[in-house]
Every structure is written in C-alpha cells, then in structure tokens.
C-alpha cells in the first residue's frame, strides 16, 4: 500500500470542495485515491515448515556483467520439479543458462543441458526474468523424450530472426520457445535434437516469457493433454508508451497466457498447433493462441491436482498489489486498467483508485487472494518496494497433513512463506471478497526457528516453491543457490510447557501487586479495581500483580479468562498478561487492547531495564497498526499465552482460536513468574491455570 504524501494545497482544495459541494460528496470520495488498498496484513497461522537442505547448485554468471545488483546472485535457479519418468530425478533451470538434473537419491546436481551454449544470442545480462526462464517436460517424456524451454535472445537475433506473433514497437528482446527431443530419455546428459516453436518480440527487459507448463490433470485422449501453456508478460511497460494497452489488446500476445499444441502444425509459422477450443481461436484480428489476458507479469501458475482442479495464477503487480487469480478460458485479469481489484490510472504513478460504479460491464477477473506492499513513508513511488509474489500450488501430498488444501506461495524478495485455504479462494465479480492470507514460520531440522533470510544468507532471498511428483514441496533461493525440502510441519510455540501446574490461585496471599490498595480478591477472581499510575523508571505497565504461588518457570503456558471493566466507549482500554518476570524492570507482557493503531497497544513487549520494546511479528511500522484488536467489549475472554524458553517463541491465543493473534521470537528472559494487570485501565482475571517447567 502506498504512503500518501498529500501536499497542503491539495488537501485544502479537497476540503474546500467537500464543504462547497455537499451534493457531490459521494462522487469526490469515489474518485479519491485509496490510502490503504488492503488493510489486512497476512495473519499468523501458528504453523511452521521444517526445512532440510538437500542441495546447493553451482555458482553461475549472467551472459554479460550485469549493472543491476539484483542479478548478482550465487546463481539464478528459479524452479524445481521432478522429471516425469519415475526416476526420482529433480530438474532445476538456472536463468544464467544451465538445466540441471539432481540425482534421485543423493540429489547431486549435474548439468543436463547447456541452454546458453546452444544459442549464440542467448541473453541474461539485464532484467530479472531474462535468460533461461523455464523448462517443461512432456507428460510422456519417458517414452517420447520431449521437453520444452523458454529463453531470451538479443543482439544479432534481432536482425536475423523475425517474431512469429505481432512484436512490440522498438523490440529489443525475443522470447523463444524450443522443443527438445532426447535420444535417450534415461540419460544423465542431453543428446538429441531441438527445433524452435515460437518467437515473441518484447520492447522491455522485464516481463518476458515466464512459466511454461502442461496441465497435470489432463489424461491421454483428453482435450488438454499435451497442450503447452505459456505465461507471457507485458514487456515491462504495458501500461504506457508505444505498447501501452497491450495486455488488453487481443491482437498481440504480450500480457497473456497462451495455449498451444506442440504436436500440431496449423499455426501461422507451421511449427505448432492452435487448439480449436481456445477462446479466441479462428477469430479475425485476435491471437488464437490466447487462453486468458490482461496481465502484467504472470509469474507462476499451477493446477490444483485435487479438490476443484482449478488453475491458479500468481500475478506480480505494478506498485501496490500482489495477487492470486483463478483463471478460466477467456478470463481478463484487468491490467492495465486494473491492478488487483482497484482502478489503475496512468496519470498517477503513486496511488490506486476505487472501481467505477459500472465496473461489472467489463467482466474483469479479480483476485481470489491478494496483499499489498506497505512501502515506507519516504517511498518515491518509482523504486522497487521489495515485494513480489511467487506461486505456489495447492498442496495435495500425503506427508504433510497440516498443509492439505492450502495454496502455498512466497514473497520472492523478502522470503515470507504464505498460504491461503483453497476452499476460501472464491471468485467475486465485485472484487470485494478475498481469502485470508496466513504467514508460515520456518524451522531447521533441529526445531530451531529460522527465517528464509537467515537460511539464504541475504536480505533479498529470491525465494520460490517447487514440488516433486508426489506433490511434496521444495523451496529454492537464488541468494545462495540452495534447495530445501519441506520434511515436516511444527506448531509455533508448540513446546510442552512442563509438569508443574498452578491453579486455584485467586486469594490475596498468592499475589504481589505493585499497589495492593488498588486490588480486590473476592474469591474466584483477581480484580484490578483502580487504574494504575505511571511510575518512575522505564516506560512499562503502570499496575500489575505477580503470582507468588508455585516456582519460577522456564517454558510456561498461561490459561485464563480476562475481562476489561473500563467502559467500552474508551478506545485505548487494555489488560496485560505478564510472563518471564524477573523484577519490576525485567519481564515480558502481552498487551490485549481494543486499539491496534499505535505502537504500545495490542502486542507482545519486553521490558529489559529500558522502555518497553515491541517484539511481536504483527506490528506494521509503515502503516502503524498491529494484529486485530484482541478485546473490544465488556465480556469475558479466554486467553492463552505460551512461552517456549528453549526457542524464545511466544504465542498469544484468544477465545480458543486455532491460530494465534500474536507471535514473537525473543530470547531475553529464559524464566520468570507470571502476572496480570494493565497500564491505566481496570479489569479482572479468573480460571487461571499455569503449566510450566520449573527454572533450573
């Protein structure tokens, strides 16, 4: 989402217009830029992936020294899949030119084909997607030895070769699809023949050919069996300039998903077939190869191999929206008239706008899930915000039951692991409904929490998913050229709290309040009856009581019911649950508040001899909001706080939800006591049970 930087004159003019023309209020609001296109951030899932490193592929270099630092990677591997011959071999394309096969048992990589060496005009020196972009093995590769590659050419190819479909003006690069036929499909290195199928001209150095693939659900004899799908970008400037509007132009291939028959010969160049069941096949002035259109950078697509067997597309946005679409024949994603489910205006490079009242007439295919960029306040509206989506597929494997039915995807740049529930990914012509996106954690095989940035050794991860024939997931990163297999799942803060159990602790003798006169102990409740007052020292909760009963605990799980007694009309009402308490200036606390719009509210904090520091993973500093408000009424609410001393994991659950509202990772305090209180509000606690491992 974009941080708006309204100038004073513009703000005054808008206010003046609103005051002077009340009848036009709705029109002005509908035409105003949207400050926060998608307010909801990915929510914590409470689930993590256990990752095992299985390979590191060799270093590689672009076809010429790049000037863009984003191309200076260990290598540029961008996918992993399994060769469809039951050998167990994995294949990995490297944009810099090599196709690798990984041994079915040892996962040792070996160059199967040097794509770069096969084409003298091969180009990978500029543009994030240029080079050897993808490979797709024919589903009958074991018998026919056929597979297909997508690569980019420049230089002399621009003078000696002619694109087959309408090229963009000022063509500077060719995207090329080739068919290869191996003499022996079982061989460890390629030997055989190849032929060119299709060549497309692009003016820009980004958004060229992306994924190419076959529908895994198609069976021999079905209409879709052996049909090759190609995701074709808009060339980098499909919204402005000479090729502005190309994604909406059915007379050109750019900004589309194409579908061709490699075994056919009725195309214009006679090298492949145009399936007659394509939505625009045989229509004058329209490219018959088009399957769906209106795309900027259709980065990755996949078919659900179970459930609905739908086709999903992960679509990289311009400057705001990363989206997932369900794609059917003839669908129009909307670019560059739309970015996600918002109006894109070519005269405003910083903002998106609401959909017009008559939007339904266009029939755009809006996202079934999406997130936005949340750039920092000083973003210049032109530079890379450091976000881009990469799918991803619906997990239908058998080894990881916790992932069943989840569409797994990543953010390429920052390395976040994300998912949505396939069952919640529903088309909405109005663009209002989107499935909730959830964040996954990561662990190494010892159970230690890690991030993909740590595993990749770089702030820019360049992360993507792949899978084997059984549908089991792999992750790979260009930053260090490594591949990890997902070998298990793990609950966040899922440690066993320990053998000790503390309960029936509501009497005054069990508690040590900061200010005893402010507390009441009527029997089955612990009541903070008077609001606290700020005390000298670091900024921390004003009033709380520490549980004296039982030992100090290392790992601990706190279960209780809490209620806020401060009137609901007051926005900043809160109670806190204390844990890891060492003394008055050294402890953790979970802040449960009605407000989530400021730094000190509704989060997980540590006080370590200084002002409280927010440590939860849900705080969005660029948009100044945290997890959804935890308590908004005057009712009792069940709260669970889990602290795993060994890993530093913390999770907070409210009202028995299966997913936490807040999570954190911090190793400051490995043991301490628990407590209850507030800053300057009143509330109460009951039904307290603490389970834990005694310290030392």
XYZ file of C-alpha atoms in Angstrom:
696
model
C 0.000 0.000 0.000
C 1.204 3.483 -0.701
C 2.058 6.081 1.884
C 0.239 9.168 0.646
C 2.067 12.412 0.871
C -0.607 14.966 0.239
C 0.659 18.456 -0.297
C -1.028 21.183 1.739
C -2.641 22.895 -1.231
C -4.171 19.679 -2.498
C -5.557 18.881 0.929
C -7.082 22.342 1.325
C -8.564 22.156 -2.158
C -10.177 18.818 -1.440
C -11.620 20.032 1.868
C -12.908 23.122 0.145
C -14.621 21.065 -2.497
C -16.259 18.864 0.108
C -17.574 21.866 2.039
C -18.709 23.792 -1.011
C -20.494 20.936 -2.787
C -22.151 18.543 -0.341
C -24.248 17.003 -3.126
C -21.061 15.826 -4.841
C -19.563 14.188 -1.730
C -20.058 10.648 -2.993
C -18.528 11.468 -6.356
C -15.453 13.058 -4.750
C -14.936 10.128 -2.387
C -15.335 7.572 -5.161
C -12.673 9.343 -7.205
C -10.194 9.856 -4.367
C -7.010 7.783 -4.165
C -7.108 4.852 -1.768
C -4.746 5.312 1.136
C -4.735 1.664 2.148
C -5.896 -0.718 -0.601
C -5.697 -3.886 1.510
C -5.672 -3.009 5.230
C -5.464 -6.621 6.405
C -1.950 -7.999 6.716
C -1.171 -11.709 6.465
C -2.275 -13.234 9.762
C -0.169 -15.588 11.883
C -1.039 -19.206 11.145
C 0.577 -20.781 14.173
C 2.145 -23.273 11.778
C 5.729 -23.692 10.625
C 7.588 -25.639 7.958
C 10.529 -27.866 8.901
C 13.182 -27.446 6.201
C 16.025 -29.761 5.292
C 18.759 -28.595 2.940
C 19.113 -31.086 0.083
C 21.376 -29.358 -2.444
C 23.367 -26.291 -3.381
C 23.745 -25.750 -7.104
C 26.915 -24.323 -8.683
C 27.596 -20.630 -8.961
C 26.750 -19.055 -12.304
C 27.018 -15.690 -14.041
C 24.775 -13.782 -16.469
C 25.656 -13.667 -20.165
C 27.460 -10.342 -19.572
C 28.417 -8.449 -16.403
C 25.143 -7.004 -15.028
C 24.721 -3.484 -13.726
C 21.630 -4.347 -11.687
C 22.757 -5.670 -8.281
C 19.626 -7.838 -8.120
C 21.171 -10.049 -10.824
C 24.365 -10.587 -8.849
C 23.326 -13.784 -7.120
C 25.025 -17.079 -6.272
C 23.080 -18.398 -9.225
C 19.608 -17.766 -10.654
C 17.787 -21.038 -10.133
C 14.060 -20.390 -10.302
C 12.155 -23.675 -10.145
C 12.428 -27.291 -9.074
C 10.287 -30.161 -10.314
C 10.503 -33.886 -10.926
C 11.207 -35.450 -14.309
C 8.037 -37.396 -15.237
C 9.776 -40.730 -15.818
C 9.614 -42.269 -12.321
C 13.386 -41.959 -11.949
C 13.075 -39.629 -8.964
C 15.356 -37.092 -10.654
C 14.640 -33.423 -9.994
C 15.175 -30.743 -12.628
C 16.271 -27.170 -11.929
C 16.615 -24.402 -14.546
C 19.116 -21.580 -13.973
C 18.308 -18.310 -15.726
C 22.018 -17.954 -16.455
C 21.814 -20.888 -18.835
C 22.084 -24.414 -17.425
C 19.435 -27.060 -16.927
C 20.422 -29.285 -14.007
C 19.224 -32.741 -13.057
C 19.541 -33.811 -9.428
C 20.134 -37.487 -8.723
C 17.051 -39.252 -7.402
C 18.815 -40.450 -4.254
C 21.800 -38.216 -3.497
C 20.372 -35.015 -5.026
C 23.790 -34.372 -6.562
C 23.374 -31.787 -9.356
C 24.676 -32.364 -12.859
C 24.343 -30.213 -15.981
C 21.862 -31.930 -18.262
C 21.716 -29.232 -20.948
C 23.636 -26.013 -21.571
C 20.846 -23.840 -22.973
C 23.067 -20.773 -23.043
C 25.655 -22.559 -25.165
C 23.037 -23.745 -27.653
C 22.074 -20.217 -28.711
C 24.718 -17.625 -29.664
C 22.369 -14.711 -28.930
C 21.289 -16.014 -25.514
C 20.768 -13.074 -23.131
C 20.558 -12.882 -19.341
C 22.547 -9.736 -18.525
C 19.657 -7.388 -17.648
C 16.118 -7.889 -16.451
C 15.081 -10.096 -13.562
C 13.404 -12.718 -15.754
C 15.727 -12.743 -18.748
C 17.720 -15.835 -19.699
C 16.693 -19.487 -19.479
C 13.358 -18.875 -17.830
C 11.698 -22.255 -17.562
C 11.528 -25.863 -18.671
C 8.509 -28.149 -19.053
C 8.802 -31.876 -19.585
C 6.142 -33.501 -21.723
C 3.969 -35.769 -19.552
C 5.026 -38.670 -21.815
C 8.732 -37.754 -21.647
C 9.672 -41.285 -20.568
C 8.530 -42.544 -23.982
C 8.942 -39.604 -26.377
C 11.915 -37.784 -24.776
C 10.352 -34.363 -25.393
C 10.697 -31.280 -23.226
C 10.351 -27.537 -23.813
C 12.362 -24.496 -22.819
C 11.801 -20.749 -22.704
C 14.781 -18.439 -23.136
C 15.592 -14.857 -24.195
C 17.730 -13.656 -27.096
C 19.024 -10.265 -28.127
C 21.919 -8.942 -30.249
C 22.134 -10.370 -33.766
C 18.897 -12.308 -33.319
C 17.033 -9.004 -33.609
C 18.434 -8.579 -37.115
C 18.311 -12.133 -38.387
C 15.161 -13.579 -36.816
C 11.537 -12.416 -37.046
C 8.961 -12.827 -34.257
C 6.055 -15.087 -35.167
C 3.325 -13.041 -33.496
C 2.937 -9.257 -33.514
C 6.021 -7.830 -31.770
C 6.064 -4.718 -29.625
C 7.389 -1.497 -31.190
C 11.108 -0.986 -30.606
C 11.611 -4.688 -29.988
C 14.815 -5.255 -28.018
C 14.448 -8.879 -26.920
C 12.977 -12.102 -28.225
C 11.338 -14.696 -26.032
C 11.797 -18.113 -27.628
C 10.105 -21.476 -27.067
C 12.024 -24.581 -28.213
C 11.138 -28.256 -28.324
C 13.910 -30.730 -27.480
C 13.856 -34.456 -28.194
C 16.281 -36.641 -26.246
C 17.778 -39.673 -27.961
C 17.670 -41.496 -24.637
C 15.281 -40.052 -22.009
C 17.121 -42.014 -19.302
C 20.498 -40.385 -19.975
C 22.159 -38.087 -17.476
C 23.113 -35.519 -20.123
C 21.138 -34.426 -23.136
C 21.869 -35.744 -26.594
C 19.346 -35.231 -29.336
C 17.685 -32.564 -31.465
C 15.732 -29.386 -30.964
C 13.507 -27.125 -33.002
C 12.090 -23.666 -32.465
C 8.345 -23.445 -31.953
C 7.581 -19.806 -31.298
C 9.343 -16.433 -31.044
C 7.786 -13.321 -29.413
C 9.183 -9.765 -29.552
C 9.378 -7.564 -26.447
C 10.420 -3.951 -26.076
C 11.419 -4.092 -22.409
C 13.902 -6.192 -20.474
C 11.415 -7.407 -17.868
C 8.156 -9.375 -18.005
C 9.208 -11.579 -20.889
C 8.343 -15.282 -21.010
C 7.744 -16.725 -17.575
C 6.443 -20.199 -16.784
C 5.620 -22.810 -19.415
C 3.837 -25.999 -18.369
C 1.391 -28.833 -19.008
C -1.838 -29.452 -17.121
C -1.064 -32.372 -14.760
C -4.760 -33.216 -14.532
C -5.079 -33.906 -18.285
C -5.050 -37.558 -19.307
C -4.219 -39.109 -22.683
C -7.117 -38.611 -25.039
C -8.482 -35.541 -23.237
C -8.634 -32.142 -24.970
C -5.976 -30.641 -22.697
C -3.451 -33.462 -22.812
C -0.158 -32.352 -24.349
C -1.219 -28.699 -24.618
C 1.533 -26.302 -23.554
C 0.596 -23.201 -21.545
C 2.860 -20.138 -21.752
C 2.729 -17.153 -19.402
C 3.773 -14.097 -21.399
C 4.499 -10.770 -19.684
C 3.694 -7.288 -20.950
C 7.325 -6.439 -21.779
C 7.759 -4.090 -18.846
C 5.720 -1.085 -19.913
C 2.378 -2.478 -20.964
C 0.569 0.412 -19.330
C 2.285 3.356 -21.051
C 4.328 4.188 -24.125
C 4.294 2.581 -27.560
C 2.913 -0.686 -26.275
C 0.519 0.784 -23.713
C -2.633 -1.311 -23.625
C -1.051 -4.482 -24.983
C -2.399 -6.667 -22.157
C -5.950 -5.663 -23.179
C -5.247 -5.984 -26.915
C -6.321 -9.400 -28.181
C -4.377 -8.813 -31.379
C -0.982 -9.218 -29.662
C 0.456 -11.969 -27.407
C 2.001 -9.785 -24.679
C 0.338 -9.754 -21.252
C -1.392 -13.088 -21.793
C -1.436 -16.781 -21.024
C -1.133 -18.654 -24.328
C -2.080 -22.272 -25.006
C -0.569 -24.153 -27.925
C -0.306 -27.713 -29.236
C 3.372 -28.608 -29.848
C 2.256 -31.617 -31.899
C 0.122 -29.524 -34.265
C 1.129 -27.580 -37.386
C -1.731 -25.181 -38.132
C -0.139 -22.085 -36.566
C 0.893 -19.180 -38.777
C 4.521 -20.370 -38.750
C 3.538 -24.027 -39.208
C 5.573 -25.249 -36.228
C 2.813 -25.873 -33.669
C -0.956 -26.061 -33.454
C -3.580 -23.595 -32.236
C -6.148 -25.591 -30.232
C -9.598 -25.093 -31.681
C -11.117 -24.927 -28.177
C -9.049 -21.843 -27.275
C -11.465 -18.981 -26.528
C -10.369 -16.781 -29.474
C -9.253 -19.420 -31.971
C -10.296 -18.601 -35.528
C -11.490 -15.080 -34.684
C -10.305 -12.372 -37.067
C -7.919 -9.837 -35.562
C -7.379 -11.912 -32.415
C -4.461 -14.131 -31.488
C -5.897 -17.628 -31.429
C -3.214 -18.833 -29.044
C -4.598 -16.655 -26.213
C -6.132 -18.552 -23.309
C -6.513 -15.612 -20.857
C -5.346 -11.990 -20.864
C -4.982 -8.659 -19.066
C -1.702 -9.464 -17.296
C 1.384 -7.539 -16.288
C 3.758 -10.226 -15.058
C 2.022 -13.624 -14.872
C 4.859 -15.117 -12.894
C 3.700 -18.598 -11.888
C 0.623 -20.728 -12.478
C -0.433 -24.160 -11.255
C -3.370 -26.522 -11.333
C -4.877 -27.903 -8.169
C -4.393 -31.656 -8.561
C -7.241 -32.416 -6.139
C -10.374 -30.713 -4.975
C -11.696 -28.393 -7.683
C -8.664 -28.916 -10.001
C -8.702 -25.206 -10.744
C -5.924 -23.220 -12.437
C -4.380 -20.539 -10.210
C -2.089 -17.682 -11.262
C 0.300 -15.704 -9.051
C 0.417 -12.242 -10.636
C 3.086 -9.636 -9.811
C 1.694 -6.109 -9.536
C 2.993 -2.712 -10.623
C 3.491 -0.891 -7.347
C 0.699 -1.970 -4.998
C -0.955 -5.370 -5.356
C 0.382 -8.923 -5.389
C -2.499 -11.177 -6.342
C -3.695 -14.732 -6.886
C -6.337 -15.400 -9.531
C -8.400 -18.357 -10.523
C -8.058 -18.493 -14.313
C -10.552 -19.892 -16.798
C -10.516 -19.756 -20.589
C -11.196 -16.223 -21.797
C -10.648 -14.529 -18.424
C -9.381 -10.941 -18.291
C -7.271 -10.085 -15.215
C -7.758 -6.378 -15.971
C -4.229 -4.977 -16.313
C -3.530 -2.198 -17.087
C -6.984 -0.797 -16.431
C -6.982 -2.583 -13.081
C -4.360 -3.588 -10.560
C -5.922 -6.231 -8.382
C -9.472 -5.096 -7.660
C -8.639 -1.395 -7.979
C -8.580 1.166 -10.759
C -5.121 1.881 -12.160
C -4.696 5.379 -13.577
C -1.821 6.096 -15.906
C -1.668 9.724 -14.757
C -0.933 8.778 -11.139
C 2.056 6.551 -10.503
C 1.596 6.523 -6.715
C -1.985 5.510 -5.978
C -4.841 3.227 -6.864
C -8.489 4.264 -7.049
C -11.904 2.720 -6.350
C -13.682 0.718 -9.029
C -16.246 2.714 -11.037
C -19.950 2.197 -10.478
C -20.323 0.482 -13.864
C -17.354 -1.827 -13.389
C -19.388 -5.017 -13.817
C -19.741 -4.401 -17.559
C -16.033 -5.177 -18.065
C -16.174 -8.652 -16.535
C -12.680 -8.484 -15.054
C -11.387 -11.486 -13.122
C -10.463 -10.099 -9.712
C -8.120 -11.783 -7.213
C -9.210 -14.631 -5.003
C -6.429 -13.530 -2.617
C -4.076 -10.535 -2.536
C -1.746 -8.474 -0.381
C -0.190 -5.053 -0.853
C 3.262 -3.557 -0.479
C 3.231 -1.308 2.584
C 6.157 0.847 1.392
C 7.987 3.100 3.844
C 6.982 6.724 4.296
C 9.825 8.013 2.139
C 8.994 5.815 -0.863
C 9.351 7.783 -4.116
C 6.585 5.886 -5.986
C 9.111 4.675 -8.562
C 11.662 2.453 -6.840
C 11.281 -1.243 -6.055
C 9.386 -1.698 -2.784
C 10.873 -5.144 -2.267
C 7.779 -7.284 -2.753
C 6.735 -9.721 -5.475
C 4.556 -12.817 -5.301
C 5.573 -16.260 -6.482
C 3.230 -19.268 -6.544
C 2.918 -21.786 -5.409
C 0.433 -24.567 -5.623
C -2.327 -26.257 -3.644
C -0.741 -28.957 -1.514
C -2.361 -32.347 -2.086
C 0.527 -34.521 -0.932
C 0.311 -37.145 1.806
C 3.347 -36.483 4.003
C 2.276 -33.141 5.500
C -1.329 -33.400 6.621
C -1.322 -29.920 8.194
C -0.807 -28.416 4.717
C -3.595 -30.280 2.912
C -5.753 -27.946 0.841
C -3.513 -24.933 1.333
C -2.276 -22.858 -1.618
C 1.398 -22.333 -0.749
C 3.258 -19.308 -2.083
C 6.073 -16.941 -1.235
C 7.133 -13.358 -1.469
C 10.142 -13.605 -3.772
C 12.061 -10.708 -2.285
C 11.597 -10.752 1.471
C 11.249 -14.521 1.690
C 7.935 -14.700 3.539
C 6.204 -18.061 3.477
C 2.467 -17.612 2.945
C -0.682 -19.570 2.195
C -4.416 -19.342 1.705
C -7.038 -22.034 2.072
C -8.113 -23.277 -1.351
C -11.669 -23.637 -0.063
C -11.755 -19.903 0.711
C -10.412 -18.808 -2.692
C -13.666 -17.833 -4.377
C -14.268 -15.640 -7.395
C -16.068 -12.374 -6.722
C -17.026 -10.245 -9.748
C -17.239 -7.185 -7.498
C -13.695 -7.664 -6.186
C -14.743 -7.367 -2.543
C -14.144 -10.897 -1.282
C -10.615 -12.214 -0.863
C -9.376 -15.230 1.035
C -7.394 -14.501 4.181
C -3.635 -14.875 3.750
C -1.655 -16.547 6.535
C 2.043 -16.415 7.367
C 4.060 -19.588 7.944
C 7.110 -19.842 10.171
C 10.211 -21.895 9.372
C 12.364 -24.300 11.384
C 15.509 -26.258 10.747
C 15.537 -29.989 11.387
C 16.652 -29.444 14.998
C 13.480 -27.456 15.682
C 15.255 -24.098 15.821
C 13.185 -21.182 14.445
C 14.789 -19.649 11.368
C 13.855 -17.202 8.629
C 14.389 -17.636 4.928
C 16.665 -14.594 5.029
C 18.842 -16.437 7.518
C 18.829 -19.658 5.505
C 19.599 -17.774 2.281
C 22.215 -15.558 3.953
C 20.834 -12.411 2.355
C 18.167 -9.750 2.884
C 16.962 -10.407 -0.670
C 16.057 -14.079 -0.733
C 14.758 -14.603 -4.300
C 12.578 -17.427 -2.995
C 10.352 -19.822 -4.959
C 8.434 -23.051 -4.471
C 8.708 -26.281 -6.416
C 7.483 -29.817 -5.840
C 8.207 -33.426 -6.674
C 5.918 -35.929 -8.393
C 4.230 -36.773 -5.088
C 3.367 -33.117 -4.558
C 5.836 -32.662 -1.698
C 7.175 -29.086 -1.510
C 10.655 -27.709 -2.006
C 11.980 -24.165 -1.619
C 14.883 -22.655 -3.522
C 16.725 -19.336 -3.274
C 18.894 -17.525 -5.792
C 20.714 -15.746 -2.968
C 22.829 -18.801 -2.151
C 21.626 -21.318 -4.742
C 20.274 -23.734 -2.145
C 17.281 -26.058 -2.233
C 15.387 -27.185 0.868
C 12.764 -29.868 1.136
C 9.812 -29.362 3.473
C 10.118 -32.501 5.609
C 7.599 -31.682 8.326
C 5.378 -29.138 9.997
C 5.533 -27.728 13.502
C 3.261 -25.655 15.697
C 4.596 -22.215 16.592
C 5.469 -22.107 20.304
C 4.416 -25.741 20.403
C 6.724 -26.782 23.238
C 5.390 -28.903 26.075
C 5.070 -26.437 28.955
C 6.232 -28.865 31.653
C 4.990 -30.905 34.586
C 4.168 -28.225 37.163
C 0.589 -26.980 37.371
C -0.551 -23.912 39.290
C -4.274 -23.236 39.753
C -6.797 -22.151 42.404
C -4.726 -19.018 42.826
C -7.209 -16.187 43.370
C -6.526 -15.412 47.015
C -4.639 -12.294 48.065
C -1.834 -14.375 49.548
C -0.988 -15.735 46.099
C -0.300 -12.325 44.556
C 2.167 -9.469 44.911
C 0.619 -6.268 43.447
C 2.547 -3.131 42.655
C -0.045 -1.150 44.621
C -2.021 -3.500 46.915
C -4.726 -0.913 47.635
C -5.840 -0.989 44.009
C -6.627 -4.722 44.035
C -9.538 -6.870 45.233
C -9.600 -10.643 45.785
C -13.295 -11.516 46.263
C -12.843 -15.285 45.938
C -12.828 -16.645 42.389
C -11.490 -13.521 40.667
C -8.436 -11.305 40.752
C -9.689 -7.737 40.306
C -7.715 -4.622 39.387
C -10.285 -2.182 40.775
C -8.441 1.115 40.338
C -6.403 2.233 37.390
C -2.665 2.442 37.737
C -0.457 5.495 37.602
C 2.814 5.947 35.807
C 5.853 5.246 37.958
C 9.472 6.410 37.753
C 11.827 4.389 35.604
C 11.426 2.911 32.147
C 8.083 3.063 30.366
C 6.220 -0.101 31.369
C 2.757 -1.185 32.584
C 1.583 1.021 35.436
C -0.122 -1.561 37.609
C 0.133 -5.340 37.785
C 0.252 -8.189 40.284
C 2.757 -11.044 40.158
C 1.714 -14.607 41.018
C 3.774 -15.781 44.001
C 2.302 -19.273 44.193
C 4.457 -22.009 42.724
C 8.037 -21.860 41.412
C 9.607 -19.617 38.813
C 9.040 -21.203 35.420
C 11.086 -21.583 32.259
C 8.704 -22.670 29.481
C 5.169 -21.833 30.524
C 1.587 -21.886 29.299
C -0.854 -19.463 30.895
C -4.598 -20.086 30.518
C -7.131 -17.700 31.987
C -10.271 -15.700 31.379
C -9.914 -11.920 31.424
C -12.360 -9.048 31.288
C -11.939 -5.329 30.685
C -14.003 -3.264 33.114
C -13.127 0.115 31.607
C -16.155 1.431 29.638
C -16.290 0.208 26.032
C -16.506 3.789 24.771
C -12.859 4.288 25.735
C -10.702 3.236 22.791
C -7.364 2.531 24.461
C -8.579 0.031 27.071
C -6.251 -2.826 27.896
C -5.213 -5.619 30.207
C -1.828 -7.326 30.226
C -0.590 -10.856 30.919
C 2.909 -10.870 32.413
C 5.385 -13.732 31.967
C 9.126 -14.255 32.295
C 9.008 -11.802 35.233
C 12.359 -11.273 36.974
C 11.745 -7.926 38.658
C 9.899 -4.654 38.100
C 12.058 -3.632 35.133
C 12.725 -7.044 33.569
C 9.805 -9.034 32.151
C 7.612 -9.799 29.149
C 3.958 -8.922 28.743
C 1.167 -9.479 26.242
C -0.918 -6.342 25.780
C -4.561 -7.139 24.943
C -6.277 -3.999 23.750
C -9.274 -2.560 21.948
C -6.885 -0.394 19.929
C -4.236 -1.651 17.496
C -3.274 1.616 15.817
C -0.353 2.762 17.971
C 2.956 1.211 18.921
C 2.281 0.412 22.607
C -1.090 -1.280 22.060
C -2.155 -4.852 21.342
C 1.209 -6.539 21.051
C 3.925 -8.520 22.801
C 6.575 -6.487 24.627
C 9.759 -6.884 26.598
C 10.906 -4.595 29.418
C 14.638 -5.048 29.882
C 15.855 -2.209 32.051
C 14.604 0.286 29.471
C 11.360 1.458 27.900
C 9.148 -1.409 26.736
C 10.134 -2.720 23.308
C 7.642 -4.258 20.939
C 8.741 -7.730 19.790
C 5.673 -9.273 18.148
C 5.817 -10.134 14.455
C 2.488 -8.481 13.618
C 3.421 -4.823 14.004
C 3.332 -2.991 10.673
C 5.521 0.059 11.243
C 4.850 1.558 7.810
C 1.091 1.553 8.354
C 1.083 1.910 12.158
C -1.145 -0.998 13.015
C -0.775 -4.360 14.634
C -2.812 -7.527 14.966
C -6.603 -7.092 15.022
C -7.873 -5.773 18.385
C -7.913 -8.578 20.949
C -10.779 -7.396 23.178
C -13.451 -4.939 22.047
C -16.289 -5.494 24.541
C -17.031 -5.991 28.233
C -17.352 -9.787 28.086
C -15.067 -12.453 29.486
C -12.471 -13.754 27.047
C -10.364 -16.880 27.196
C -6.660 -16.076 26.742
C -3.701 -18.408 26.330
C -0.082 -17.243 26.348
C 2.649 -19.768 25.573
C 6.339 -19.033 26.116
C 8.945 -21.583 24.974
C 12.140 -20.755 26.833
C 14.319 -23.027 24.714
C 13.490 -21.350 21.411
C 12.261 -17.918 22.545
C 8.908 -18.450 20.824
C 5.822 -16.705 22.189
C 2.223 -17.103 21.023
C -0.994 -15.466 22.224
C -4.404 -17.009 21.561
C -7.835 -15.504 22.289
C -11.172 -17.282 22.706
C -9.946 -20.731 21.751
C -8.922 -19.800 18.217
C -6.815 -22.400 16.415
C -4.453 -19.679 15.188
C -2.630 -17.165 17.413
C -3.451 -13.472 17.252
C 0.149 -12.543 18.024
C 3.530 -14.253 17.891
C 7.057 -13.229 18.816
C 10.573 -14.622 18.916
C 12.840 -13.337 21.674
C 15.436 -14.905 23.957
C 15.923 -12.146 26.506
C 14.445 -13.999 29.506
C 14.520 -17.756 29.849
C 12.471 -17.961 33.047
C 10.361 -15.966 35.468
C 6.946 -15.596 37.049
C 3.590 -14.700 35.585
C 1.194 -11.892 36.370
C -1.808 -9.790 35.392
C -2.527 -6.073 35.170
C -2.926 -3.018 32.933
C -1.464 0.335 32.112
C -4.199 2.725 33.278
C -7.369 0.640 32.960
C -9.299 -1.737 35.198
C -10.168 -5.373 34.659
C -10.224 -8.827 36.153
C -8.982 -12.386 35.794
C -10.471 -15.799 36.655
C -9.992 -19.533 35.978
C -6.205 -19.174 35.924
C -4.099 -22.250 35.225
C -0.335 -22.077 34.680
C 1.642 -25.061 33.447
C 5.388 -24.959 33.166
C 8.863 -26.271 33.707
C 10.495 -25.084 36.952
C 13.516 -22.899 36.320
C 16.842 -24.688 36.918
